[in-house]
Coordinates of C-alpha atoms in Angstrom, one line a residue:
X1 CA 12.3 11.4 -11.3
X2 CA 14.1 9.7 -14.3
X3 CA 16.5 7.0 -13.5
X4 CA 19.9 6.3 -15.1
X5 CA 19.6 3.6 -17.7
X6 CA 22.9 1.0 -16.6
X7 CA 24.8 -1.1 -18.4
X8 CA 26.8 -4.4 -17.6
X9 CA 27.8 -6.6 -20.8
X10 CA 24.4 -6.8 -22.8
X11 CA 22.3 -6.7 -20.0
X12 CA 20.4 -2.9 -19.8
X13 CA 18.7 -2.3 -15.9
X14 CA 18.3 0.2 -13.0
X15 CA 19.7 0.2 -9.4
X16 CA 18.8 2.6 -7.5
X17 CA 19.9 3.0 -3.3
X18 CA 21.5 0.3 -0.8
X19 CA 20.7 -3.0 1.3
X20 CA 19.6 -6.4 0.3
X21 CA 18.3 -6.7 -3.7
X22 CA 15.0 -5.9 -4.5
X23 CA 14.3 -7.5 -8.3
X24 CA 11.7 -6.2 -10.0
X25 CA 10.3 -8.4 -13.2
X26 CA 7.9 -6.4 -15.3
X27 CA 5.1 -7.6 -17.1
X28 CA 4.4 -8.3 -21.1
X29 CA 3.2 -4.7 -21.8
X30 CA 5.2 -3.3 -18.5
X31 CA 7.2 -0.3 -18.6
X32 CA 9.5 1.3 -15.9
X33 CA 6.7 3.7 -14.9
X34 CA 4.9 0.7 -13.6
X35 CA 7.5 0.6 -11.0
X36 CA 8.2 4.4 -10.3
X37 CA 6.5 4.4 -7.0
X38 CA 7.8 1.3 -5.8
X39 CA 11.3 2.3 -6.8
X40 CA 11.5 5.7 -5.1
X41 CA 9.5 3.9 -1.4
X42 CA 12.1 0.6 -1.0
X43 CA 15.3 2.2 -2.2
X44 CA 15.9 3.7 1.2
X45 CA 15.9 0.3 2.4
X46 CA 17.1 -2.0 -0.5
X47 CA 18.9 -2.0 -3.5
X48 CA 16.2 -1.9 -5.9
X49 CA 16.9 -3.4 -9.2
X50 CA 15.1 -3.1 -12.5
X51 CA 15.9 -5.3 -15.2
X52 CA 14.9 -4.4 -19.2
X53 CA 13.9 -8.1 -20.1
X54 CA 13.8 -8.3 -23.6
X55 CA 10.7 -9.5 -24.3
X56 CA 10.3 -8.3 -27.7
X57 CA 13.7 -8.4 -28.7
X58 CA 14.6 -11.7 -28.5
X59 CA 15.0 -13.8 -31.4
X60 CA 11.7 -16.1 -31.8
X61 CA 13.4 -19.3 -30.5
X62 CA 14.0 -18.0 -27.4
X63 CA 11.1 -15.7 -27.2
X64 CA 9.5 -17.5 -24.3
X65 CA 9.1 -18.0 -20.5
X66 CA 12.1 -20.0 -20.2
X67 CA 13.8 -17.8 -22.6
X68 CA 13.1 -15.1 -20.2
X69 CA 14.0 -17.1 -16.7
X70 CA 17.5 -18.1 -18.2
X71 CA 18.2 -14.3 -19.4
X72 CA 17.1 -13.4 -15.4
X73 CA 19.2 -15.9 -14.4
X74 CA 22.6 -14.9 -16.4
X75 CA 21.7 -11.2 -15.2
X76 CA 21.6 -12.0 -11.4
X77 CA 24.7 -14.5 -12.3
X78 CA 26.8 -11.7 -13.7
X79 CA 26.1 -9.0 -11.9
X80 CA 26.3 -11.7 -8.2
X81 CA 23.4 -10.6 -6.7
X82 CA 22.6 -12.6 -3.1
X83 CA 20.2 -12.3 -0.8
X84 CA 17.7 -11.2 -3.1
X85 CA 13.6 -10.4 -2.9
X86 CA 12.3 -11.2 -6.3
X87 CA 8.8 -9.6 -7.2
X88 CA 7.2 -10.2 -10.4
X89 CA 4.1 -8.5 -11.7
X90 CA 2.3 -10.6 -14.5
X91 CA 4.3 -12.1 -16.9
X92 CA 7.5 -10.9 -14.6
X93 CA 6.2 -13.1 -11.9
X94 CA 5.3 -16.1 -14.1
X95 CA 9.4 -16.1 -15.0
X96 CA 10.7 -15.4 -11.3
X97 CA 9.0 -18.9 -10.8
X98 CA 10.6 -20.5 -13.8
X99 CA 14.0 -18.9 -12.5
X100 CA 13.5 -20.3 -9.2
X101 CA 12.0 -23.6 -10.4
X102 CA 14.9 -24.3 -12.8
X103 CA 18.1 -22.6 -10.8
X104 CA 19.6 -23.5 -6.8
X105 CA 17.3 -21.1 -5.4
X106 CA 20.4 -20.0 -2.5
X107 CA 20.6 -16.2 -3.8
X108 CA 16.8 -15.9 -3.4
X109 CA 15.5 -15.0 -0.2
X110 CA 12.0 -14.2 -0.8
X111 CA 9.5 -13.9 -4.1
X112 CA 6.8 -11.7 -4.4
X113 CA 4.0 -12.3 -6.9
X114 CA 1.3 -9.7 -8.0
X115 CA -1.0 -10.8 -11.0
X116 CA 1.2 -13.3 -11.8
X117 CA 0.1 -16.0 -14.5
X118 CA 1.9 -19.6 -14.1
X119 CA -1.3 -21.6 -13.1
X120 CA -4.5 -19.1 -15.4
X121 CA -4.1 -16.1 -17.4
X122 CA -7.2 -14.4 -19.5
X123 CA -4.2 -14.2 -22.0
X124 CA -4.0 -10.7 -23.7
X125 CA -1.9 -12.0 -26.4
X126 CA -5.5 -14.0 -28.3
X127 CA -7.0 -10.9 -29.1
X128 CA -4.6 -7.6 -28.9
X129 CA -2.9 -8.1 -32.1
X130 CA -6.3 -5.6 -33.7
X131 CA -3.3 -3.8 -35.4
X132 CA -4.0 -0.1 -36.1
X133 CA -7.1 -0.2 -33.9
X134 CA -6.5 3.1 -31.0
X135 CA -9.8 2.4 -29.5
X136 CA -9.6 -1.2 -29.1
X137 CA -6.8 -1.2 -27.5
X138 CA -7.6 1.9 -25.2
X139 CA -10.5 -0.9 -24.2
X140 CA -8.1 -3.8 -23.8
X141 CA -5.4 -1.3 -21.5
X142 CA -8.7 0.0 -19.4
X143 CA -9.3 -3.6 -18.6
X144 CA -6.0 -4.1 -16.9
X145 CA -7.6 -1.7 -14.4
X146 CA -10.0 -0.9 -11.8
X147 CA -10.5 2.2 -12.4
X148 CA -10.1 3.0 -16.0
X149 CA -8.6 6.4 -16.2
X150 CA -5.1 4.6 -15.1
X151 CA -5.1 4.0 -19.0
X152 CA -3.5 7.1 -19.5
X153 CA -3.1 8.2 -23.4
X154 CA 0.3 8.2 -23.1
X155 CA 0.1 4.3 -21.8
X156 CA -2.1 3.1 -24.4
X157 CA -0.2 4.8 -27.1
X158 CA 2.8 2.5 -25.4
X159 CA 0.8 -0.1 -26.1
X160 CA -0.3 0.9 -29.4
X161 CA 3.2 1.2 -30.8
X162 CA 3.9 -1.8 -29.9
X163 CA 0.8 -3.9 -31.0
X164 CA 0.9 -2.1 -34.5
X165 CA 4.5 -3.4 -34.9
X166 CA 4.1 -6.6 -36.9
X167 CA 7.2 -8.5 -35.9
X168 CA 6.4 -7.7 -32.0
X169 CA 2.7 -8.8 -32.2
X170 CA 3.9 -11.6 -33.1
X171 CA 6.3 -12.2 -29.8
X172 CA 3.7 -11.3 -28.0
X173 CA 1.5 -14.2 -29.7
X174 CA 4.6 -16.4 -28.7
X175 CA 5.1 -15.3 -24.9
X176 CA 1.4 -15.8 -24.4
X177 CA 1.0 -19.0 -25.6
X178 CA 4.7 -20.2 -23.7
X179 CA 2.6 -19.0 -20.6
X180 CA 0.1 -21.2 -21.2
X181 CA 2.0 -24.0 -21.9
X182 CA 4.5 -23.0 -18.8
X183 CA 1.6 -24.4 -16.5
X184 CA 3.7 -24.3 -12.9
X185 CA 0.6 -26.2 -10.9
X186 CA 3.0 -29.5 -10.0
X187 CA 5.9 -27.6 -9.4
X188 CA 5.0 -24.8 -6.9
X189 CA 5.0 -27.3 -3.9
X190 CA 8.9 -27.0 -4.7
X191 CA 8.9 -23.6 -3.5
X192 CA 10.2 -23.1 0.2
X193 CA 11.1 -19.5 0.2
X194 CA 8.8 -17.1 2.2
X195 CA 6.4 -16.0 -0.7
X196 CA 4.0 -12.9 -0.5
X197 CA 1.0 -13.2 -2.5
X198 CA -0.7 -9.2 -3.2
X199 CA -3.5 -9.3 -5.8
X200 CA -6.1 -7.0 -7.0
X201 CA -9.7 -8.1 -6.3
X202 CA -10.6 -7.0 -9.1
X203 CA -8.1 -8.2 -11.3
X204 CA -10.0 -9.2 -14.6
X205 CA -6.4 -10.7 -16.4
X206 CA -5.4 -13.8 -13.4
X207 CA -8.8 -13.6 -11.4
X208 CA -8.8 -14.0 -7.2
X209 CA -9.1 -17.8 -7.8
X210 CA -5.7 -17.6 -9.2
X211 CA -4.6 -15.8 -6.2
X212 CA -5.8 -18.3 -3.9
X213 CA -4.8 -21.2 -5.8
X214 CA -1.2 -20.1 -5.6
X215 CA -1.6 -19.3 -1.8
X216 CA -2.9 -22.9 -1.4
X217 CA 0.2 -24.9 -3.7
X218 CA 3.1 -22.6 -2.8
X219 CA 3.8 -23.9 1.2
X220 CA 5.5 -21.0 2.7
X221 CA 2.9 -17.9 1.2
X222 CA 1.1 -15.7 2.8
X223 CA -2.2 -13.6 0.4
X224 CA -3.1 -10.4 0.8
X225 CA -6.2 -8.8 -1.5
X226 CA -6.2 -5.5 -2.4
X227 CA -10.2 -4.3 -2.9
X228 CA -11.1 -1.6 -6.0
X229 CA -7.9 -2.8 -8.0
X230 CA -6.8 -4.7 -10.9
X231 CA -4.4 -6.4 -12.8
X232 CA -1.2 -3.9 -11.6
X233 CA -1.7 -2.7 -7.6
X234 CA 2.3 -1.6 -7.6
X235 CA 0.7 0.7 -10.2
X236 CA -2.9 1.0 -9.5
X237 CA -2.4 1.3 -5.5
X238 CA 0.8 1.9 -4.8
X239 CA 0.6 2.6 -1.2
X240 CA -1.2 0.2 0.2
X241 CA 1.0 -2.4 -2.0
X242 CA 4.1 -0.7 -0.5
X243 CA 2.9 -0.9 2.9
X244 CA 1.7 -4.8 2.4
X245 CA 5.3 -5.6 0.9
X246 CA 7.2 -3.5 4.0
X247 CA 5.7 -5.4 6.2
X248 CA 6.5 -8.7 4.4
X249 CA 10.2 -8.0 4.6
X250 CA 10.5 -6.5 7.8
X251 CA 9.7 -9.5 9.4
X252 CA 12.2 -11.7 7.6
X253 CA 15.1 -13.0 9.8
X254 CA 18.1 -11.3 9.0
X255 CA 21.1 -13.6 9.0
X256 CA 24.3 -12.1 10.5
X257 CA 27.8 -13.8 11.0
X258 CA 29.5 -12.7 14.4
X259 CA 33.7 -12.8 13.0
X260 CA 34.9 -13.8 16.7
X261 CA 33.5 -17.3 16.5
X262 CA 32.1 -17.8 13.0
X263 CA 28.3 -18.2 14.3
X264 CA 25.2 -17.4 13.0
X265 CA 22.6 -15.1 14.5
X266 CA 19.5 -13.9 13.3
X267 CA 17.8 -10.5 13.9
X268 CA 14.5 -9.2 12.4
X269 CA 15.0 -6.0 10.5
X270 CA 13.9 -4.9 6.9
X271 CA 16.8 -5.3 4.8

């Protein structure tokens, strides 16, 4: 199913169905396919939302994790977004946290991290910049997965155009180095938000360790492993991840104002 491109000022994104925002935050070498199965399950319950972060279009400067959190941040500004469930895969997730970290976190209701670097990352940025090489970078996409046939060739010839661009490889450099630098470790105890942890046990690119340090410095998180997967489960798994993140948000209290007296009450219900 292809999705209509949308466009509000600069910003370039998807939003498909109704409910509470779901925000999805791709990776560095992400791609809307990434998402499609995710997409078509939630937006009969939310309205899903798909940013295109520009992560290799930014001028060099700003060609960083920060870079990226403020452009989220403008983008959920201008477009007034509340009540929102951010989820960020990889690099996506690593600048949901600098968004909520930097920003008053009150249009944020939950975050969602799935191989998301912030505390370690086996950073594909050192070695993927083996311009003109199809092979080795076949290799280097197959390790994002379990099961290596997910490297499709029509994935690793996305990868390949963009790693035989000179200009991008050298974003790419940039963003992985800003994630290492970006080390979130003393921060995350800021986070109060419910925050669902789903990782690959398998994941060779932010290991379980990195799952389960998260779990243990973000105080309101709750892990969940995912066994014969990798780097991407949205991608590599998709229903088991969609049935892991239903769950998640169906037990979130729902906050509803009764008009006759102004009070609050709170119901249960996937929004």
């Amino acid at each position: 199913m292809q999705y209509e491109i949308k466009q509000h000022d600069k910003f370039s994104y998807i939003e498909e169905g109704e409910g509470e925002p779901l925000v999805l935050l791709h990776g560095l070498f992400g791609a809307l396919s990434n998402f499609r199965p995710l997409i078509d399950y939630f937006k009969q319950y939310n309205k899903v939302i798909v940013p295109m972060l520009p992560l290799l279009d930014m001028d060099i400067l700003h060609t960083s994790v920060s870079g990226l959190a403020k452009y989220v941040h403008r983008f959920i500004e201008i477009r007034d977004y509340k009540n929102i469930h951010l989820l960020g895969n990889s690099l996506g997730g690593h600048v949901g946290l600098v968004y909520l970290l930097k920003n008053e976190n009150s249009r944020v209701k939950t975050a969602t991290l799935t191989g998301s670097s912030g505390l370690f990352e086996s950073a594909m940025g050192d070695s993927y910049p083996k311009r003109g090489d199809r092979e080795y970078i076949r290799k280097k996409t197959e390790y994002t997965f379990y099961d290596p046939a997910m490297a499709t060739d029509e994935l690793v010839e996305e990868v390949f155009s963009i790693t035989n661009n000179r200009l991008k490889v050298i974003k790419i450099i940039a963003l992985a180095k800003s994630a290492i630098r970006n080390n979130l470790e003393k921060e995350l105890q800021e986070i109060k938000i419910p925050v669902l942890l789903i990782w690959g046990k398998n994941d060779n690119i932010t290991p379980p360790f990195v799952a389960e340090e998260f779990h243990k410095l973000i105080p309101n998180s709750e892990l969940h492993f995912i066994d014969k997967c990798g780097h991407a489960p949205m991608m590599e798994v998709p229903e088991e991840f969609n049935n892991i993140l239903f769950k998640f948000l169906k037990n979130i209290p729902l906050l509803q104002q009764k008009p006759e007296d102004g009070s609050l009450s709170i119901n249960k219900a996937l929004c």
